[in-house]
Amino acid sequence: MVSEEPSAAAEATVAGARPGGTWGSVLSSQEFAAIGGVGFAPVGQVFGAAVYAAGSASGYACPGAPGSSGGGAPHAGPAVPVQARSDPGVFGPLVEAMYQARRVAVDRMTAECAALGGHGVVGVDLSSGSFFLGGLEFTAIGTAVRATGAAGLRVPFTSALSGQDFARLITAGWAPAGLVLGIAIGSRHDDRTTTRQARPWSGNAEMAGWTELVNQTRQDARRRLEQDVRRLGAEGVVTADMRLRVRARDCPAAVGRRDHIVEVTLIGTAIASFSRAGHRPAGPPLAVMPLGPRR
């Protein structure tokens, strides 16, 4: 991992953030007006980054090939279908590295917000990409905001909501508790059925094995998202982004065979009601999607 310590990054940002009392933001004019309408004002643009040597999934054993140490089919032979899996022994280290990298980036962004005297960060954009020296760079960028006349918070909140959605949330009596993530990786080893169905002359028919792989991986990601919501003691989550990445690789355990890998990332904002600040919901968190015209 390559990056600055949070305190050093925050101090550097504060030192040059507001010369002459100015501040920067990533808000549009509509977002700026919206947060001002509910008593918040921007105090500066904040940023966090982390570079991780996150290993590729190709370095792990195949979870489906017969005889593979990653866990295989109950009977030998390529005809045995293998269910979608996000086995901790196979992709677990990669998934946990992706969680940790994003959380480090968010924590550094939050530290900059606290150093600027902000109460939270709105419009957070989480992204990742290849780093030119090697590894993956994970970044978090947003606008730190402060409620006029309010006391400081021990830990600033983070939110992936736009300025307009943040204002609507506050007006409706809800507050963001923090960014939450759900990440899962599933894989399926080729069997005779999927190989036959993938041929161009097989006709128009559902690829049942691939459908199951995608659905199972999405469910795993959603369970991880709900765990993150419960960790914050929130009542629900507004999902901001659902990313699906599908790729194939040569099976590391069976020559001439292929694995299909699905990676799902869910990003949302956990929310809690003003009037029930001390209440921890007994049931599972409620997940909703934004209902604006973009959807």
PDB file of N, CA, C and O in Angstrom, residues 14 32 45 85 105 138 147 154 185 203 212 251 283:
ATOM      1  N   VAL A  14      -5.772  21.400   4.581  1.00  0.00           N
ATOM      2  CA  VAL A  14      -6.214  22.579   5.319  1.00  0.00           C
ATOM      3  C   VAL A  14      -5.274  23.749   5.076  1.00  0.00           C
ATOM      4  O   VAL A  14      -5.695  24.899   4.952  1.00  0.00           O
ATOM      5  N   PHE A  32     -25.543  23.273  -4.538  1.00  0.00           N
ATOM      6  CA  PHE A  32     -25.159  24.305  -3.579  1.00  0.00           C
ATOM      7  C   PHE A  32     -26.393  24.985  -2.997  1.00  0.00           C
ATOM      8  O   PHE A  32     -26.505  25.190  -1.778  1.00  0.00           O
ATOM      9  N   GLN A  45     -13.519  21.195  -0.580  1.00  0.00           N
ATOM     10  CA  GLN A  45     -13.457  19.906  -1.275  1.00  0.00           C
ATOM     11  C   GLN A  45     -12.503  18.995  -0.512  1.00  0.00           C
ATOM     12  O   GLN A  45     -11.431  19.420  -0.086  1.00  0.00           O
ATOM     13  N   ARG A  85     -20.217 -19.231  -6.330  1.00  0.00           N
ATOM     14  CA  ARG A  85     -19.628 -19.212  -4.997  1.00  0.00           C
ATOM     15  C   ARG A  85     -18.793 -17.966  -4.802  1.00  0.00           C
ATOM     16  O   ARG A  85     -18.174 -17.477  -5.734  1.00  0.00           O
ATOM     17  N   ALA A 105      -9.504   4.974   1.949  1.00  0.00           N
ATOM     18  CA  ALA A 105      -9.694   6.206   1.171  1.00  0.00           C
ATOM     19  C   ALA A 105     -10.784   7.074   1.791  1.00  0.00           C
ATOM     20  O   ALA A 105     -10.635   8.300   1.904  1.00  0.00           O
ATOM     21  N   PHE A 138      -7.558   3.489  -5.255  1.00  0.00           N
ATOM     22  CA  PHE A 138      -8.932   3.710  -4.818  1.00  0.00           C
ATOM     23  C   PHE A 138      -9.036   5.147  -4.310  1.00  0.00           C
ATOM     24  O   PHE A 138      -8.224   5.582  -3.479  1.00  0.00           O
ATOM     25  N   ALA A 147     -23.239  22.448   9.234  1.00  0.00           N
ATOM     26  CA  ALA A 147     -24.527  23.027   9.597  1.00  0.00           C
ATOM     27  C   ALA A 147     -24.287  24.306  10.384  1.00  0.00           C
ATOM     28  O   ALA A 147     -23.550  24.311  11.386  1.00  0.00           O
ATOM     29  N   ARG A 154     -18.173  14.155  16.515  1.00  0.00           N
ATOM     30  CA  ARG A 154     -16.951  13.393  16.794  1.00  0.00           C
ATOM     31  C   ARG A 154     -16.427  12.742  15.514  1.00  0.00           C
ATOM     32  O   ARG A 154     -15.231  12.725  15.257  1.00  0.00           O
ATOM     33  N   ILE A 185     -17.632 -11.575  -5.040  1.00  0.00           N
ATOM     34  CA  ILE A 185     -17.091 -12.175  -6.266  1.00  0.00           C
ATOM     35  C   ILE A 185     -17.530 -13.624  -6.310  1.00  0.00           C
ATOM     36  O   ILE A 185     -17.323 -14.379  -5.352  1.00  0.00           O
ATOM     37  N   GLY A 203     -29.241 -21.604 -30.284  1.00  0.00           N
ATOM     38  CA  GLY A 203     -30.554 -20.975 -30.306  1.00  0.00           C
ATOM     39  C   GLY A 203     -30.758 -20.016 -29.146  1.00  0.00           C
ATOM     40  O   GLY A 203     -29.884 -19.803 -28.304  1.00  0.00           O
ATOM     41  N   GLU A 212     -27.719 -18.024 -12.699  1.00  0.00           N
ATOM     42  CA  GLU A 212     -27.574 -18.367 -11.282  1.00  0.00           C
ATOM     43  C   GLU A 212     -26.330 -17.718 -10.685  1.00  0.00           C
ATOM     44  O   GLU A 212     -26.359 -17.224  -9.537  1.00  0.00           O
ATOM     45  N   CYS A 251      -8.981 -21.650 -16.659  1.00  0.00           N
ATOM     46  CA  CYS A 251      -9.040 -22.305 -15.350  1.00  0.00           C
ATOM     47  C   CYS A 251      -7.638 -22.685 -14.884  1.00  0.00           C
ATOM     48  O   CYS A 251      -6.886 -23.329 -15.631  1.00  0.00           O
ATOM     49  N   GLY A 283     -35.263  -5.587  12.673  1.00  0.00           N
ATOM     50  CA  GLY A 283     -35.326  -6.311  11.413  1.00  0.00           C
ATOM     51  C   GLY A 283     -34.183  -5.961  10.484  1.00  0.00           C
ATOM     52  O   GLY A 283     -33.305  -5.177  10.821  1.00  0.00           O
TER      53      GLY A 283
END
